[in-house]
Amino acid sequence: MKPSPDGSGGCPRGAHSSRVARERAIEWALLFAALTSVAVTVGIAGVLVYESLPFFRHVSLAEFLTDPQWTPLFSEAHYGILPLVAGTLVTTAVALLMALPVGTITAIYLSECATLVVRETVKPLLELLTAVPTVVFGYFALLFVTPFLQLIWADLPGFNMLSAGLVIGVMIIPYVSSLSEDAMRAVPMDIREGSYAMGATRMQTALRVVVPSALSGIAAAYALGISRAIGETMVVAIAAGMQPTLTWNPLEPAETITAYIVQVSLGDLPHGSIGYQSIFAAGLTLLLMTLLFNVAGYLLRKGFWKAY
Amino acid sequence: MLPSSPQVEKARVKDLNFYYGSVHILKNISLTIGEKQVTAVIGPSGCGKTTYLRCFNRMHDLYPGNRYEGEVILHPDYVNILSPTVDPIEIRMRISMVFQKPNPFPKSIFENVAYGLRVRGWTDRAVLDEKVEQALRRAVLWEEVKDRLTHPALTLSGGQQQRLCIARALATEPEILLFDEPTSALDPTATARIEELILDLKTQVTIIIVTHNMQQAARVSDFTAFLYLGELVEFNKTDKMFTAPSNRLTEDYITGRFG
């Protein structure tokens, strides 16, 4: 058919332009949806920065970053974020020491060893863990895990970072294992066959070929797990104690950034007071920390990226 | 002049039957694989030629629901490859495979070739270096990659990737090399290089090649097996098969009347 001069390919002109309009409308709708989450993120970052400004007019950045005490609500106030950062990093580290190995091993098992029936049973059960409210995990840490750990360390305080960290670890195992397993299962079968054909065992194939091939997806799973661990609030607020002491020892109680924000938000601080502003400074610090981990994860992922 | 059956045997297939679930895929196949010769397996799509090839290194064991019957006796020690008491890993240590689509691992060029050696527990760097270079030379890839052994294998072209896979398969010095339509994803130039390579290699190793390309079978092989609907229609010297096939069905297939 000869194309008609208006370029509509022989279709009636009205049908052509309405199709174009419809396509445009859909594109705009998709763009809008995509921009929503970007806008919310930028908005949150903006509010945090804006609300922290008065805080940093009152407290110097040097004091904020180096003072070993965090007592913004005391009459003799100190504004050193370090105790909260330490608490956050220690609980996160304990959680990750638990979740990354267990999650990765679970993923390898489910992807490379388990039969279809086992996989289809275990995976939904694991994912069910994500449905448990975090406050339940918090009480589980305080009332079950801590007494249990006290059987090992008799002088372990009732509030401590170890217990909270371990329970956060259990909580994020499904995030790590589920996404890692998806990544491993997406590795094409012909790559696995290449390994088996060389005389490799199932474990050699899993560890030497499948895991390296799925590394970008596994890194994404780790990044999500880390973000969840850093941002976790309820468990640490309940089980780790709320005393901002600067310590790197997981057997001691401490306060995390998130726990502090909860603590202060629940009190009735006057709007505009330094205590009120300190939440935003703490929140900004938390945001920068997760951002740092995400950027690191992104760079790692880019380094390991393998296209098929 | 070759006799109509190979003189020095490398493997003997006796009454091979293969079932996928209840589907009978290969039916009573018997033939002899000659030592250091190229045996081509031809036939139309779905005739079972790839299934047949994958019996030799027990690849079917990777998937549930498959069943072998009959024997593939491997010389010189008369091991029955298909026996359930024989460990498929032992078999794959002796019989390597090159696949239809190049499937290098997402590792460096060096590590791809060293893979089979590492799996067998070799760690001595000097030995690995020597064997990797030797394998790459045998696969006629050494000159192209010797300065970038640490680069990812996926940066190579398709033809180079396939030669890398051949080097990987050669590095462990297998007794038999299986080729499953090794040039079907390659352009004519790369195909010609692989065919040349197969002709080079047959002085050193026994080769079985599945191909849908009859000219390729005629160019590279000493013996040809023609499979049709899971049955072995004709097995003969390649030159005889392509000039004076004894079976009408073979003649129809190689002259392009069907398939």
Coordinates of C-alpha atoms in Angstrom, one line a residue:
Chain A
M1 CA 0.0 0.0 0.0
K2 CA 1.2 3.5 -0.8
P3 CA 1.6 5.6 2.2
S4 CA -0.9 8.5 2.3
P5 CA 0.6 12.0 2.1
D6 CA -0.2 12.7 5.7
G7 CA 2.0 9.9 6.8
S8 CA -0.8 8.1 8.6
G9 CA -0.3 4.9 6.7
G10 CA -3.7 4.9 5.2
C11 CA -5.6 5.0 8.4
P12 CA -8.3 7.6 8.8
R13 CA -6.7 10.8 10.0
G14 CA -8.7 11.0 13.2
A15 CA -7.8 7.5 14.3
H16 CA -4.1 8.3 13.8
S17 CA -4.1 11.5 15.9
S18 CA -6.1 10.0 18.7
R19 CA -3.7 7.0 18.9
V20 CA -0.8 9.4 19.2
A21 CA -2.6 11.4 21.8
R22 CA -3.4 8.2 23.8
E23 CA 0.3 7.1 23.6
R24 CA 1.4 10.5 24.8
A25 CA -1.1 10.4 27.7
I26 CA 0.2 7.0 28.8
E27 CA 3.8 8.2 28.6
W28 CA 3.0 11.2 30.7
A29 CA 1.2 9.0 33.3
L30 CA 4.2 6.7 33.5
L31 CA 6.6 9.5 33.8
F32 CA 4.4 11.0 36.6
A33 CA 4.4 7.7 38.5
A34 CA 8.2 7.4 38.1
L35 CA 8.7 11.0 39.3
T36 CA 6.5 10.6 42.4
S37 CA 9.0 8.5 44.3
V38 CA 11.9 10.7 43.2
A39 CA 9.9 13.8 44.3
V40 CA 9.1 12.3 47.7
T41 CA 12.8 11.3 48.3
V42 CA 14.0 14.8 47.3
G43 CA 11.3 16.3 49.4
I44 CA 12.3 14.3 52.5
A45 CA 16.0 15.2 52.0
G46 CA 15.0 18.9 51.5
V47 CA 12.9 19.0 54.7
L48 CA 15.7 17.3 56.7
V49 CA 18.3 19.8 55.4
Y50 CA 16.0 22.8 56.0
E51 CA 15.0 21.8 59.5
S52 CA 18.6 20.9 60.5
L53 CA 19.9 24.3 59.5
P54 CA 18.9 26.1 62.8
F55 CA 20.4 23.2 64.7
F56 CA 23.8 23.7 63.0
R57 CA 23.6 27.4 63.6
H58 CA 23.5 26.5 67.3
V59 CA 25.9 23.6 67.2
S60 CA 29.1 23.6 65.2
L61 CA 29.7 20.7 62.8
A62 CA 33.0 19.9 64.6
E63 CA 31.2 19.5 67.9
F64 CA 28.5 17.4 66.2
L65 CA 31.0 15.1 64.7
T66 CA 33.5 14.8 67.5
D67 CA 31.9 15.3 70.9
P68 CA 31.6 11.9 72.6
Q69 CA 28.4 12.7 74.3
W70 CA 24.8 13.1 73.1
T71 CA 22.7 14.8 75.7
P72 CA 20.6 17.4 73.9
L73 CA 17.8 17.3 76.4
F74 CA 20.0 17.8 79.5
S75 CA 20.6 21.2 81.0
E76 CA 24.3 20.8 80.3
A77 CA 23.7 19.7 76.7
H78 CA 26.2 17.9 74.5
Y79 CA 25.6 17.4 70.8
G80 CA 28.0 14.7 69.7
I81 CA 26.3 12.3 67.2
L82 CA 29.1 9.6 67.6
P83 CA 27.3 7.6 70.4
L84 CA 24.2 7.2 68.2
V85 CA 26.3 6.4 65.1
A86 CA 28.2 3.8 67.0
G87 CA 25.0 2.2 68.3
T88 CA 23.6 2.2 64.8
L89 CA 26.8 0.7 63.3
V90 CA 27.2 -2.0 66.0
T91 CA 23.6 -3.2 65.8
T92 CA 23.8 -3.2 62.0
A93 CA 27.1 -5.1 62.0
V94 CA 25.7 -7.8 64.3
A95 CA 22.6 -8.0 62.2
L96 CA 24.6 -8.4 59.0
L97 CA 27.0 -10.9 60.5
M98 CA 23.9 -13.0 61.0
A99 CA 21.8 -12.2 57.9
L100 CA 24.3 -12.1 55.1
P101 CA 25.9 -15.6 55.6
V102 CA 22.6 -17.3 56.6
G103 CA 20.7 -15.5 53.8
T104 CA 23.3 -16.3 51.2
I105 CA 23.6 -20.0 52.2
T106 CA 19.8 -20.3 52.2
A107 CA 19.6 -18.8 48.7
I108 CA 22.3 -21.2 47.4
Y109 CA 20.4 -24.1 49.0
L110 CA 17.1 -23.1 47.6
S111 CA 18.4 -22.2 44.1
E112 CA 20.9 -25.0 43.5
C113 CA 20.0 -27.9 45.8
A114 CA 16.4 -28.0 46.9
T115 CA 13.8 -29.9 45.0
L116 CA 10.9 -28.0 43.5
V117 CA 8.6 -29.1 46.4
V118 CA 11.0 -28.0 49.1
R119 CA 11.7 -24.6 47.4
E120 CA 8.0 -23.9 46.9
T121 CA 7.4 -24.7 50.5
V122 CA 10.3 -23.0 52.2
K123 CA 10.4 -19.8 50.2
P124 CA 6.9 -18.6 51.1
L125 CA 7.5 -19.6 54.7
L126 CA 10.6 -17.5 54.8
E127 CA 8.9 -14.6 53.1
L128 CA 6.2 -14.9 55.8
L129 CA 8.9 -13.6 58.3
T130 CA 8.6 -10.2 56.6
A131 CA 5.0 -10.1 57.6
V132 CA 5.7 -10.3 61.3
P133 CA 5.4 -6.7 62.8
T134 CA 8.7 -5.4 64.0
V135 CA 7.3 -4.6 67.4
V136 CA 6.8 -8.4 67.9
F137 CA 10.4 -8.9 66.9
G138 CA 11.4 -6.3 69.5
Y139 CA 9.6 -8.0 72.3
F140 CA 11.0 -11.3 71.1
A141 CA 14.5 -9.9 71.4
L142 CA 13.9 -8.4 74.9
L143 CA 11.9 -11.2 76.5
F144 CA 13.3 -14.3 74.8
V145 CA 16.7 -13.8 73.1
T146 CA 18.2 -11.6 75.9
P147 CA 17.3 -14.1 78.7
F148 CA 18.7 -16.9 76.5
L149 CA 21.9 -15.0 75.9
Q150 CA 22.2 -14.3 79.6
L151 CA 22.6 -18.1 80.1
I152 CA 25.9 -17.7 78.2
W153 CA 27.0 -14.3 79.5
A154 CA 25.5 -14.1 83.0
D155 CA 26.3 -10.4 83.4
L156 CA 24.7 -9.4 80.1
P157 CA 22.5 -6.3 80.7
G158 CA 18.8 -6.6 80.1
F159 CA 19.1 -4.1 77.3
N160 CA 22.0 -4.8 74.9
M161 CA 22.9 -4.4 71.2
L162 CA 23.8 -8.1 70.7
S163 CA 20.2 -9.3 71.2
A164 CA 18.7 -6.5 69.1
G165 CA 21.2 -7.0 66.4
L166 CA 20.7 -10.8 66.2
V167 CA 16.9 -10.4 66.0
I168 CA 17.2 -7.7 63.2
G169 CA 19.5 -10.2 61.5
V170 CA 16.8 -12.9 61.6
M171 CA 14.3 -10.3 60.4
I172 CA 16.2 -9.4 57.3
I173 CA 17.3 -12.9 56.3
P174 CA 14.3 -13.3 53.9
Y175 CA 15.1 -10.0 52.1
V176 CA 18.7 -11.3 51.5
S177 CA 17.8 -14.9 50.7
S178 CA 14.8 -14.2 48.5
L179 CA 16.4 -11.6 46.3
S180 CA 19.7 -13.6 46.1
E181 CA 17.8 -16.7 45.2
D182 CA 16.0 -14.9 42.4
A183 CA 19.3 -13.6 41.1
M184 CA 20.9 -17.1 41.1
R185 CA 17.9 -18.7 39.5
A186 CA 18.1 -16.2 36.7
V187 CA 21.6 -17.5 35.8
P188 CA 21.1 -19.2 32.4
M189 CA 21.1 -23.0 32.5
D190 CA 23.7 -23.3 29.7
I191 CA 26.3 -21.6 32.0
R192 CA 25.6 -24.3 34.6
E193 CA 25.7 -27.0 32.0
G194 CA 29.1 -25.7 30.9
S195 CA 30.3 -26.2 34.5
Y196 CA 28.8 -29.6 35.0
A197 CA 30.2 -30.7 31.6
M198 CA 33.7 -29.9 32.9
G199 CA 33.2 -32.4 35.7
A200 CA 32.3 -29.9 38.4
T201 CA 30.1 -31.0 41.3
R202 CA 26.9 -29.3 42.3
M203 CA 28.7 -27.3 45.0
Q204 CA 31.6 -26.3 42.7
T205 CA 29.0 -25.2 40.1
A206 CA 27.1 -23.2 42.7
L207 CA 30.0 -21.5 44.3
R208 CA 32.4 -21.0 41.3
V209 CA 29.9 -20.2 38.5
V210 CA 26.4 -19.5 39.7
V211 CA 27.2 -17.1 42.6
P212 CA 29.7 -15.0 40.6
S213 CA 27.3 -14.8 37.7
A214 CA 24.5 -13.6 40.0
L215 CA 26.8 -11.2 42.0
S216 CA 25.0 -8.0 40.8
G217 CA 21.7 -9.3 42.1
I218 CA 23.2 -10.6 45.3
A219 CA 24.8 -7.2 45.9
A220 CA 21.4 -5.6 45.4
A221 CA 20.0 -8.0 48.0
Y222 CA 22.8 -7.1 50.4
A223 CA 22.2 -3.4 49.8
L224 CA 18.5 -3.8 50.7
G225 CA 19.4 -5.8 53.8
I226 CA 21.9 -3.2 55.0
S227 CA 19.4 -0.4 54.5
R228 CA 16.8 -2.3 56.4
A229 CA 19.2 -3.0 59.3
I230 CA 20.4 0.6 59.6
G231 CA 16.8 1.9 59.4
E232 CA 15.3 -0.6 61.8
T233 CA 13.8 1.2 64.7
M234 CA 11.4 -0.8 66.8
V235 CA 13.7 -3.7 67.7
V236 CA 16.5 -1.4 68.9
A237 CA 14.2 0.9 70.7
I238 CA 12.7 -1.9 72.7
A239 CA 15.7 -4.2 73.2
A240 CA 18.9 -2.2 72.9
G241 CA 18.1 0.4 75.6
M242 CA 17.9 4.1 75.1
Q243 CA 21.0 5.4 76.7
P244 CA 23.3 7.1 74.3
T245 CA 26.7 5.8 75.5
L246 CA 29.6 5.7 73.1
T247 CA 30.6 2.1 73.0
W248 CA 31.6 -0.4 70.3
N249 CA 30.8 -3.4 72.5
P250 CA 27.7 -5.3 71.5
L251 CA 27.2 -6.7 75.0
E252 CA 26.4 -3.2 76.3
P253 CA 23.2 -1.2 75.9
A254 CA 23.3 1.8 73.6
E255 CA 21.0 4.0 71.6
T256 CA 20.7 4.1 67.8
I257 CA 19.8 7.1 65.7
T258 CA 16.4 5.7 65.0
A259 CA 15.7 4.9 68.6
Y260 CA 16.7 8.4 69.6
I261 CA 14.3 9.9 67.0
V262 CA 11.5 7.7 68.3
Q263 CA 12.3 8.7 71.9
V264 CA 12.2 12.4 71.2
S265 CA 9.2 12.3 68.9
L266 CA 7.2 10.6 71.6
G267 CA 8.0 13.4 74.1
D268 CA 6.3 16.8 74.0
L269 CA 9.1 19.0 72.9
P270 CA 8.3 22.6 71.9
H271 CA 8.4 23.2 68.2
G272 CA 11.6 25.0 67.3
S273 CA 13.5 24.0 70.5
I274 CA 17.0 22.6 70.1
G275 CA 15.8 19.1 71.1
Y276 CA 13.2 19.3 68.4
Q277 CA 15.8 20.4 65.8
S278 CA 18.2 17.7 66.9
I279 CA 15.8 15.0 65.5
F280 CA 16.3 16.4 62.0
A281 CA 20.1 16.5 62.4
A282 CA 20.0 12.9 63.5
G283 CA 17.6 12.0 60.6
L284 CA 19.9 13.7 58.1
T285 CA 22.9 11.7 59.5
L286 CA 20.9 8.5 59.1
L287 CA 19.9 9.4 55.5
L288 CA 23.6 10.1 54.7
M289 CA 24.6 6.8 56.1
T290 CA 22.1 4.8 54.1
L291 CA 23.0 6.9 51.1
L292 CA 26.7 6.0 51.6
F293 CA 25.9 2.3 51.8
N294 CA 23.7 2.5 48.7
V295 CA 26.4 4.3 46.7
A296 CA 29.0 1.8 47.8
G297 CA 26.7 -1.0 46.8
Y298 CA 26.0 0.6 43.5
L299 CA 29.7 1.0 42.7
L300 CA 30.3 -2.6 43.7
R301 CA 27.5 -3.7 41.5
K302 CA 28.9 -1.7 38.6
G303 CA 32.3 -3.3 39.2
F304 CA 30.8 -6.8 39.1
W305 CA 28.2 -6.2 36.4
K306 CA 28.2 -9.0 33.9
A307 CA 26.0 -8.8 30.9
Y308 CA 24.8 -12.0 29.2
Chain B
M1 CA 40.7 -45.9 2.5
L2 CA 38.7 -46.3 5.6
P3 CA 36.7 -49.5 6.2
S4 CA 32.9 -49.1 6.7
S5 CA 33.4 -49.4 10.5
P6 CA 36.2 -47.8 12.5
Q7 CA 39.2 -50.0 13.1
V8 CA 40.4 -48.7 16.4
E9 CA 37.4 -48.3 18.7
K10 CA 37.1 -45.6 21.3
A11 CA 33.5 -46.3 22.3
R12 CA 30.8 -48.7 21.4
V13 CA 27.1 -47.9 21.6
K14 CA 25.0 -51.0 22.1
D15 CA 21.2 -50.9 21.9
L16 CA 20.9 -47.4 23.4
N17 CA 17.4 -46.4 24.3
F18 CA 16.5 -43.1 25.9
Y19 CA 13.3 -42.1 27.5
Y20 CA 12.1 -38.7 28.7
G21 CA 9.3 -39.6 31.1
S22 CA 7.2 -42.0 29.0
V23 CA 8.4 -40.6 25.7
H24 CA 10.7 -43.0 23.9
I25 CA 13.3 -40.6 22.3
L26 CA 16.2 -42.8 21.1
K27 CA 15.5 -46.3 19.8
N28 CA 17.9 -49.1 19.7
I29 CA 21.0 -47.2 18.5
S30 CA 24.1 -49.2 18.0
L31 CA 27.3 -47.9 16.5
T32 CA 31.0 -47.6 17.0
I33 CA 33.0 -44.5 17.6
G34 CA 36.5 -44.6 16.1
E35 CA 39.5 -43.5 18.1
K36 CA 40.9 -40.2 16.9
Q37 CA 38.3 -39.8 14.3
V38 CA 35.5 -37.4 13.8
T39 CA 32.0 -38.9 13.9
A40 CA 29.2 -36.6 12.7
V41 CA 25.6 -37.1 13.7
I42 CA 23.2 -35.6 11.3
G43 CA 19.4 -35.6 11.0
P44 CA 16.4 -33.2 10.9
S45 CA 15.4 -31.1 13.9
G46 CA 13.9 -33.2 16.7
C47 CA 15.5 -36.5 15.4
G48 CA 17.3 -36.9 18.8
K49 CA 20.8 -36.1 17.7
T50 CA 21.5 -33.7 20.6
T51 CA 19.8 -36.1 23.0
Y52 CA 22.1 -38.8 21.7
L53 CA 25.2 -36.7 22.1
R54 CA 24.3 -35.8 25.7
C55 CA 24.2 -39.5 26.7
F56 CA 28.0 -39.6 26.2
N57 CA 28.6 -37.3 29.2
R58 CA 25.4 -38.1 31.1
M59 CA 24.1 -34.6 30.8
H60 CA 20.6 -36.0 31.1
D61 CA 21.4 -36.8 34.7
L62 CA 21.0 -33.1 35.5
Y63 CA 17.2 -33.3 35.0
P64 CA 14.7 -35.5 36.5
G65 CA 12.5 -38.0 34.6
N66 CA 15.2 -39.2 32.2
R67 CA 16.1 -42.9 31.7
Y68 CA 18.8 -44.6 29.7
E69 CA 18.8 -48.2 28.6
G70 CA 21.5 -50.1 26.8
E71 CA 25.3 -49.5 27.0
V72 CA 27.9 -47.1 25.9
I73 CA 31.2 -48.9 26.5
L74 CA 34.2 -46.6 26.7
H75 CA 37.6 -48.0 25.7
P76 CA 40.3 -48.9 26.8
D77 CA 38.8 -49.8 30.2
Y78 CA 35.4 -51.0 29.1
V79 CA 33.5 -48.7 31.5
N80 CA 29.7 -48.6 30.7
I81 CA 29.1 -44.8 30.6
L82 CA 25.4 -45.3 31.2
S83 CA 25.7 -47.6 34.2
P84 CA 24.0 -46.1 37.3
T85 CA 26.9 -47.3 39.4
V86 CA 29.3 -45.1 37.3
D87 CA 29.7 -41.6 38.7
P88 CA 28.7 -39.1 35.9
I89 CA 31.4 -36.7 37.2
E90 CA 34.0 -39.4 36.5
I91 CA 32.7 -39.6 33.0
R92 CA 32.7 -35.8 32.5
M93 CA 36.3 -35.8 33.6
R94 CA 37.1 -37.9 30.6
I95 CA 34.6 -36.6 28.0
S96 CA 34.4 -32.8 27.5
M97 CA 31.7 -30.9 25.7
V98 CA 31.3 -27.8 23.5
F99 CA 27.8 -26.3 23.4
Q100 CA 25.6 -24.9 20.7
K101 CA 25.9 -21.4 22.0
P102 CA 29.2 -20.2 23.3
N103 CA 28.8 -20.3 27.1
P104 CA 31.9 -18.9 28.7
F105 CA 31.7 -18.2 32.5
P106 CA 31.6 -14.6 33.7
K107 CA 35.3 -14.9 34.6
S108 CA 38.6 -13.9 33.0
I109 CA 39.8 -15.6 29.8
F110 CA 42.5 -17.4 31.9
E111 CA 40.0 -18.6 34.6
N112 CA 37.7 -19.9 31.9
V113 CA 40.3 -22.2 30.5
A114 CA 41.7 -23.1 34.0
Y115 CA 38.2 -24.0 35.2
G116 CA 38.4 -27.7 34.6
L117 CA 41.8 -27.9 36.2
R118 CA 40.8 -26.0 39.3
V119 CA 37.7 -28.2 39.6
R120 CA 40.2 -31.1 39.6
G121 CA 42.1 -29.5 42.4
W122 CA 45.1 -28.0 40.5
T123 CA 46.3 -24.9 42.2
D124 CA 50.0 -24.7 41.2
R125 CA 50.2 -21.5 39.2
A126 CA 53.1 -22.6 37.0
V127 CA 51.2 -25.8 36.0
L128 CA 48.0 -23.8 35.4
D129 CA 49.9 -21.2 33.3
E130 CA 51.4 -23.9 31.2
K131 CA 48.2 -25.9 30.7
V132 CA 46.1 -22.8 29.9
E133 CA 48.6 -21.6 27.3
Q134 CA 48.8 -25.1 25.8
A135 CA 45.0 -25.3 25.6
L136 CA 44.6 -21.9 24.1
R137 CA 47.3 -22.7 21.5
R138 CA 45.5 -25.9 20.6
A139 CA 42.3 -23.9 20.2
V140 CA 44.2 -21.4 18.0
L141 CA 43.2 -18.5 20.3
W142 CA 46.5 -17.9 22.0
E143 CA 47.9 -15.2 19.7
E144 CA 44.6 -13.2 20.0
V145 CA 44.3 -13.3 23.8
K146 CA 47.8 -13.8 25.2
D147 CA 48.0 -10.1 26.2
R148 CA 44.7 -9.9 27.8
L149 CA 44.3 -13.2 29.7
T150 CA 42.9 -11.3 32.7
H151 CA 40.1 -9.6 30.7
P152 CA 36.6 -10.9 31.1
A153 CA 35.8 -13.7 28.6
L154 CA 32.6 -11.9 27.6
T155 CA 34.6 -9.2 25.9
L156 CA 35.6 -11.6 23.2
S157 CA 33.6 -12.0 19.9
G158 CA 31.2 -14.9 19.4
G159 CA 33.7 -16.9 17.4
Q160 CA 36.5 -16.3 19.9
Q161 CA 34.2 -17.2 22.8
Q162 CA 33.4 -20.5 21.1
R163 CA 37.2 -21.2 20.6
L164 CA 37.6 -20.3 24.3
C165 CA 35.0 -22.9 25.1
I166 CA 37.0 -25.4 23.0
A167 CA 40.1 -24.4 24.9
R168 CA 38.3 -24.9 28.2
A169 CA 37.2 -28.3 27.1
L170 CA 40.7 -29.2 25.9
A171 CA 42.6 -28.0 29.0
T172 CA 41.8 -31.2 30.9
E173 CA 43.0 -33.4 28.0
P174 CA 39.8 -35.3 27.5
E175 CA 39.6 -38.6 25.6
I176 CA 36.5 -37.6 23.7
L177 CA 35.3 -34.1 22.7
L178 CA 31.6 -33.7 22.1
F179 CA 30.5 -30.8 19.9
D180 CA 26.8 -29.9 19.9
E181 CA 26.2 -27.8 16.8
P182 CA 29.2 -25.7 17.7
T183 CA 28.8 -23.2 14.8
S184 CA 25.1 -22.7 14.7
A185 CA 25.5 -19.3 16.4
L186 CA 28.5 -18.2 14.4
D187 CA 29.1 -16.3 11.1
P188 CA 30.6 -18.1 8.1
T189 CA 34.2 -16.9 8.8
A190 CA 34.1 -18.0 12.5
T191 CA 32.5 -21.3 11.4
A192 CA 35.3 -22.0 8.9
R193 CA 37.9 -21.4 11.7
I194 CA 36.1 -23.8 14.0
E195 CA 35.9 -26.5 11.2
E196 CA 39.6 -26.1 10.6
L197 CA 40.2 -26.5 14.3
I198 CA 38.2 -29.7 14.4
L199 CA 40.3 -31.1 11.6
D200 CA 43.5 -30.2 13.5
L201 CA 42.2 -31.7 16.7
K202 CA 41.2 -35.0 15.4
T203 CA 44.8 -36.2 15.3
Q204 CA 44.8 -35.7 19.1
V205 CA 41.4 -36.5 20.4
T206 CA 38.2 -38.5 19.4
I207 CA 35.5 -36.2 18.3
I208 CA 31.7 -36.6 18.0
I209 CA 29.9 -33.6 16.4
V210 CA 26.2 -33.0 16.0
T211 CA 25.4 -30.8 13.1
H212 CA 22.4 -29.7 11.1
N213 CA 24.7 -28.6 8.4
M214 CA 25.3 -31.5 6.0
Q215 CA 28.2 -29.8 4.2
Q216 CA 29.8 -29.4 7.6
A217 CA 29.5 -33.1 8.3
A218 CA 30.9 -33.9 4.9
R219 CA 33.9 -31.5 5.4
V220 CA 35.0 -32.5 8.9
S221 CA 34.0 -36.0 9.6
D222 CA 35.3 -39.5 8.9
F223 CA 32.1 -41.3 9.8
T224 CA 28.5 -40.1 9.7
A225 CA 25.5 -41.3 11.5
F226 CA 22.0 -40.3 10.2
L227 CA 19.3 -40.3 12.8
Y228 CA 15.6 -40.0 11.9
L229 CA 12.8 -40.0 14.5
G230 CA 15.1 -41.4 17.1
E231 CA 16.3 -44.3 15.0
L232 CA 19.7 -44.8 13.4
V233 CA 18.9 -45.0 9.7
E234 CA 22.5 -45.3 8.4
F235 CA 26.0 -45.3 9.8
N236 CA 28.8 -45.2 7.3
K237 CA 32.0 -43.6 6.2
T238 CA 31.3 -40.0 5.4
D239 CA 32.5 -40.1 1.8
K240 CA 30.4 -43.2 1.1
M241 CA 27.4 -41.7 2.9
F242 CA 27.5 -38.5 0.8
T243 CA 28.3 -40.1 -2.6
A244 CA 26.5 -43.5 -2.4
P245 CA 24.1 -43.8 0.5
S246 CA 22.8 -47.2 0.9
N247 CA 19.4 -46.1 2.3
R248 CA 16.8 -44.3 0.4
L249 CA 15.8 -42.1 3.4
T250 CA 19.5 -41.0 3.8
E251 CA 19.6 -40.1 0.1
D252 CA 16.4 -38.1 0.4
Y253 CA 17.7 -36.2 3.4
I254 CA 21.2 -35.3 2.1
T255 CA 19.9 -34.3 -1.3
G256 CA 17.5 -31.9 0.5
R257 CA 14.3 -33.6 -0.3
F258 CA 13.1 -33.3 3.3
G259 CA 14.4 -32.0 6.6

